[in-house]
Amino acid sequence: MKISPTLNEKLATVQRVCILTGAGVSAESGVPTFRGEDGLWSKLKPEELASFEGFMKNPRNVWAWYNHRKEIMHSVEPNAAHYALATMESFYSEFTLVTQNIDNLHQRAGSKHVLELHGNIERSYCMECGKYFTDITVTEEASVPRCSCGGLVRPDVVWFGENLPEYEYKEAIRAASNCELFFSVGTSAVVYPAAWLPHVAKQHGAYLVEINMERTELSQYVDELLLGKAGEILPYVVECIKKVRS
Ligand code: OAD
């Protein structure tokens, strides 16, 4: 494995780093990704499971799917990529980890400052009164949770066609605009507005690095493409950082 002398120099000298992660970062933990041959969207329909219309049509179906995914996410552990990112955080004065993942694995690995652009599977909220819940359990009998006000409760995740959470998106744009070094890791970089972030960083002068198993739509714009598993490349990047910053 090798990184360029330019990236090594950046790792040594920069103060402001921003990272965007996607499903590929959790793949080595056993959480399925969305696209590609084995991706969730090759077997399931996003318009049924990840849209407001789909939820209103069949909330029971959507809740069953989120419950199933929650069980998977509870049964897995963070992998070397998550731990490497948590370690990286301690080396830089401004380090922003922006994730499209809803699985909590960055936080479980010890990352402190995580901006969740697509929500979090542990949370849900009432569509009537806005009350938040972190303890919703779906069962056969109670397959569609209701709030005490009678309102329908939905997962606190972003579905297709919905806006990103305002604070998180604003902070992510701010971090991407200000950073000197940006990593796009394990994302196909096709879902906007998250996929703007690497472009925003580059437009503002950041050195743009992509880590992915394969080329993506972003690859043609990056300064450096590191092809391979995030769980192998990121620990190597951390070793490089330790050598130049300790
Ligand atoms: P995708 O499934 O679109 O892309 C996952 C990416 O990770 C692909 O480019 C893979 O090549 C790469 N990958 C897989 N395993 C990897 C590994 N071990 N190391 C490095 N890279 C690896 O997932 P996202 O880009 O996260 O949104 O998808 C973005 C959004 O689309 C998701 O947040 C979700 C989905 O629909 C919503 O549900 C709103």
PDB file of N, CA and C and ligand atoms in Angstrom, residues 22-24 27-28 33-35 41 50 100-101 118 158-160 186-189 191 211-214 216 228-230, ligand 1:
ATOM      1  N   GLY A  22     -19.675   6.675   3.684  1.00  0.00           N
ATOM      2  CA  GLY A  22     -20.904   6.060   3.202  1.00  0.00           C
ATOM      3  C   GLY A  22     -20.930   4.600   3.605  1.00  0.00           C
ATOM      4  N   ALA A  23     -21.879   3.889   3.060  1.00  0.00           N
ATOM      5  CA  ALA A  23     -22.142   2.513   3.474  1.00  0.00           C
ATOM      6  C   ALA A  23     -20.912   1.596   3.374  1.00  0.00           C
ATOM      7  N   GLY A  24     -19.986   1.915   2.444  1.00  0.00           N
ATOM      8  CA  GLY A  24     -18.802   1.071   2.271  1.00  0.00           C
ATOM      9  C   GLY A  24     -17.948   0.990   3.523  1.00  0.00           C
ATOM     10  N   ALA A  27     -19.318  -1.817   5.502  1.00  0.00           N
ATOM     11  CA  ALA A  27     -19.473  -3.095   4.794  1.00  0.00           C
ATOM     12  C   ALA A  27     -18.654  -4.199   5.467  1.00  0.00           C
ATOM     13  N   GLU A  28     -17.439  -3.857   5.902  1.00  0.00           N
ATOM     14  CA  GLU A  28     -16.578  -4.881   6.521  1.00  0.00           C
ATOM     15  C   GLU A  28     -17.073  -5.290   7.916  1.00  0.00           C
ATOM     16  N   THR A  33     -24.433  -2.733   1.814  1.00  0.00           N
ATOM     17  CA  THR A  33     -24.429  -1.438   1.123  1.00  0.00           C
ATOM     18  C   THR A  33     -25.700  -1.337   0.269  1.00  0.00           C
ATOM     19  N   PHE A  34     -25.864  -0.216  -0.397  1.00  0.00           N
ATOM     20  CA  PHE A  34     -27.104   0.026  -1.149  1.00  0.00           C
ATOM     21  C   PHE A  34     -26.992  -0.328  -2.628  1.00  0.00           C
ATOM     22  N   ARG A  35     -25.845   0.042  -3.227  1.00  0.00           N
ATOM     23  CA  ARG A  35     -25.721  -0.127  -4.679  1.00  0.00           C
ATOM     24  C   ARG A  35     -24.750  -1.252  -5.023  1.00  0.00           C
ATOM     25  N   TRP A  41     -30.508  -1.962  -2.841  1.00  0.00           N
ATOM     26  CA  TRP A  41     -31.408  -1.452  -3.885  1.00  0.00           C
ATOM     27  C   TRP A  41     -31.421  -2.327  -5.143  1.00  0.00           C
ATOM     28  N   ALA A  50     -37.979   3.689   1.366  1.00  0.00           N
ATOM     29  CA  ALA A  50     -37.232   4.884   1.770  1.00  0.00           C
ATOM     30  C   ALA A  50     -37.823   6.133   1.135  1.00  0.00           C
ATOM     31  N   GLN A 100     -23.134   9.485   5.971  1.00  0.00           N
ATOM     32  CA  GLN A 100     -24.469   9.219   5.429  1.00  0.00           C
ATOM     33  C   GLN A 100     -25.057   7.991   6.118  1.00  0.00           C
ATOM     34  N   ASN A 101     -24.257   7.358   6.976  1.00  0.00           N
ATOM     35  CA  ASN A 101     -24.713   6.119   7.615  1.00  0.00           C
ATOM     36  C   ASN A 101     -25.577   6.421   8.835  1.00  0.00           C
ATOM     37  N   HIS A 118     -28.015  11.666   7.247  1.00  0.00           N
ATOM     38  CA  HIS A 118     -29.226  10.915   6.897  1.00  0.00           C
ATOM     39  C   HIS A 118     -29.963  10.375   8.123  1.00  0.00           C
ATOM     40  N   VAL A 158     -33.515  10.176   6.826  1.00  0.00           N
ATOM     41  CA  VAL A 158     -33.877  10.996   5.673  1.00  0.00           C
ATOM     42  C   VAL A 158     -34.249  10.063   4.524  1.00  0.00           C
ATOM     43  N   TRP A 159     -35.418  10.281   3.968  1.00  0.00           N
ATOM     44  CA  TRP A 159     -35.850   9.487   2.825  1.00  0.00           C
ATOM     45  C   TRP A 159     -35.659  10.271   1.534  1.00  0.00           C
ATOM     46  N   PHE A 160     -35.752   9.564   0.424  1.00  0.00           N
ATOM     47  CA  PHE A 160     -35.576  10.219  -0.873  1.00  0.00           C
ATOM     48  C   PHE A 160     -36.577  11.364  -1.027  1.00  0.00           C
ATOM     49  N   GLY A 186     -15.791   5.137   1.010  1.00  0.00           N
ATOM     50  CA  GLY A 186     -16.849   4.118   0.965  1.00  0.00           C
ATOM     51  C   GLY A 186     -18.210   4.656   0.590  1.00  0.00           C
ATOM     52  N   THR A 187     -18.223   5.623  -0.314  1.00  0.00           N
ATOM     53  CA  THR A 187     -19.525   6.101  -0.810  1.00  0.00           C
ATOM     54  C   THR A 187     -19.497   6.140  -2.334  1.00  0.00           C
ATOM     55  N   SER A 188     -20.649   5.770  -2.929  1.00  0.00           N
ATOM     56  CA  SER A 188     -20.722   5.795  -4.390  1.00  0.00           C
ATOM     57  C   SER A 188     -20.825   7.242  -4.894  1.00  0.00           C
ATOM     58  N   ALA A 189     -21.050   8.169  -3.966  1.00  0.00           N
ATOM     59  CA  ALA A 189     -21.065   9.610  -4.275  1.00  0.00           C
ATOM     60  C   ALA A 189     -22.077   9.953  -5.368  1.00  0.00           C
ATOM     61  N   VAL A 191     -25.592  10.244  -4.279  1.00  0.00           N
ATOM     62  CA  VAL A 191     -26.776  10.773  -3.619  1.00  0.00           C
ATOM     63  C   VAL A 191     -26.495  12.197  -3.144  1.00  0.00           C
ATOM     64  N   ILE A 211     -11.269   7.035  -1.036  1.00  0.00           N
ATOM     65  CA  ILE A 211     -10.945   5.646  -0.679  1.00  0.00           C
ATOM     66  C   ILE A 211     -12.167   4.804  -1.030  1.00  0.00           C
ATOM     67  N   ASN A 212     -12.000   3.872  -1.928  1.00  0.00           N
ATOM     68  CA  ASN A 212     -13.130   3.045  -2.358  1.00  0.00           C
ATOM     69  C   ASN A 212     -12.590   1.759  -2.967  1.00  0.00           C
ATOM     70  N   MET A 213     -13.425   0.745  -2.993  1.00  0.00           N
ATOM     71  CA  MET A 213     -13.057  -0.530  -3.610  1.00  0.00           C
ATOM     72  C   MET A 213     -12.985  -0.400  -5.126  1.00  0.00           C
ATOM     73  N   GLU A 214     -13.738   0.583  -5.655  1.00  0.00           N
ATOM     74  CA  GLU A 214     -13.760   0.744  -7.112  1.00  0.00           C
ATOM     75  C   GLU A 214     -13.896   2.221  -7.463  1.00  0.00           C
ATOM     76  N   THR A 216     -15.582   5.581  -8.757  1.00  0.00           N
ATOM     77  CA  THR A 216     -16.956   6.083  -8.659  1.00  0.00           C
ATOM     78  C   THR A 216     -17.077   7.313  -9.560  1.00  0.00           C
ATOM     79  N   GLY A 228      -9.181   0.215  -2.670  1.00  0.00           N
ATOM     80  CA  GLY A 228      -9.046  -0.920  -1.757  1.00  0.00           C
ATOM     81  C   GLY A 228     -10.043  -0.799  -0.629  1.00  0.00           C
ATOM     82  N   LYS A 229      -9.891  -1.671   0.371  1.00  0.00           N
ATOM     83  CA  LYS A 229     -10.841  -1.688   1.487  1.00  0.00           C
ATOM     84  C   LYS A 229     -10.524  -0.574   2.476  1.00  0.00           C
ATOM     85  N   ALA A 230     -11.581   0.123   2.897  1.00  0.00           N
ATOM     86  CA  ALA A 230     -11.405   1.186   3.887  1.00  0.00           C
ATOM     87  C   ALA A 230     -10.767   0.637   5.164  1.00  0.00           C
TER      88      ALA A 230
HETATM   89  P1  OAD B   1     -23.636   2.872  -1.747  1.00  0.00           P
HETATM   90  O1  OAD B   1     -24.124   1.495  -1.507  1.00  0.00           O
HETATM   91  O2  OAD B   1     -24.250   3.658  -2.834  1.00  0.00           O
HETATM   92  O3  OAD B   1     -22.073   2.851  -2.029  1.00  0.00           O
HETATM   93  C1  OAD B   1     -21.169   2.143  -1.215  1.00  0.00           C
HETATM   94  C2  OAD B   1     -19.785   2.360  -1.775  1.00  0.00           C
HETATM   95  O4  OAD B   1     -18.864   1.736  -0.910  1.00  0.00           O
HETATM   96  C3  OAD B   1     -19.557   1.784  -3.171  1.00  0.00           C
HETATM   97  O5  OAD B   1     -18.947   2.767  -3.983  1.00  0.00           O
HETATM   98  C4  OAD B   1     -18.607   0.604  -2.928  1.00  0.00           C
HETATM   99  O6  OAD B   1     -17.686   0.409  -3.996  1.00  0.00           O
HETATM  100  C5  OAD B   1     -17.892   1.061  -1.676  1.00  0.00           C
HETATM  101  N1  OAD B   1     -17.373  -0.013  -0.800  1.00  0.00           N
HETATM  102  C6  OAD B   1     -17.932  -1.207  -0.518  1.00  0.00           C
HETATM  103  N2  OAD B   1     -17.194  -1.885   0.380  1.00  0.00           N
HETATM  104  C7  OAD B   1     -16.131  -1.098   0.677  1.00  0.00           C
HETATM  105  C8  OAD B   1     -14.999  -1.227   1.530  1.00  0.00           C
HETATM  106  N3  OAD B   1     -14.810  -2.307   2.294  1.00  0.00           N
HETATM  107  N4  OAD B   1     -14.102  -0.218   1.553  1.00  0.00           N
HETATM  108  C9  OAD B   1     -14.267   0.890   0.787  1.00  0.00           C
HETATM  109  N5  OAD B   1     -15.315   1.068  -0.030  1.00  0.00           N
HETATM  110  C10 OAD B   1     -16.240   0.096  -0.100  1.00  0.00           C
HETATM  111  O7  OAD B   1     -23.749   3.645  -0.334  1.00  0.00           O
HETATM  112  P2  OAD B   1     -23.731   5.212  -0.055  1.00  0.00           P
HETATM  113  O8  OAD B   1     -22.853   5.935  -0.997  1.00  0.00           O
HETATM  114  O9  OAD B   1     -23.504   5.383   1.388  1.00  0.00           O
HETATM  115  O10 OAD B   1     -29.564   7.033   1.637  1.00  0.00           O
HETATM  116  O11 OAD B   1     -25.242   5.577  -0.376  1.00  0.00           O
HETATM  117  C11 OAD B   1     -25.683   6.882  -0.145  1.00  0.00           C
HETATM  118  C12 OAD B   1     -27.117   6.861   0.304  1.00  0.00           C
HETATM  119  O12 OAD B   1     -27.912   6.105  -0.617  1.00  0.00           O
HETATM  120  C13 OAD B   1     -27.364   6.166   1.625  1.00  0.00           C
HETATM  121  O13 OAD B   1     -27.110   6.979   2.736  1.00  0.00           O
HETATM  122  C14 OAD B   1     -28.820   5.813   1.541  1.00  0.00           C
HETATM  123  C15 OAD B   1     -28.827   5.262   0.117  1.00  0.00           C
HETATM  124  O14 OAD B   1     -30.043   5.227  -0.517  1.00  0.00           O
HETATM  125  C16 OAD B   1     -30.793   7.045   2.122  1.00  0.00           C
HETATM  126  O15 OAD B   1     -31.347   6.046   2.556  1.00  0.00           O
HETATM  127  C17 OAD B   1     -31.415   8.402   2.087  1.00  0.00           C
END
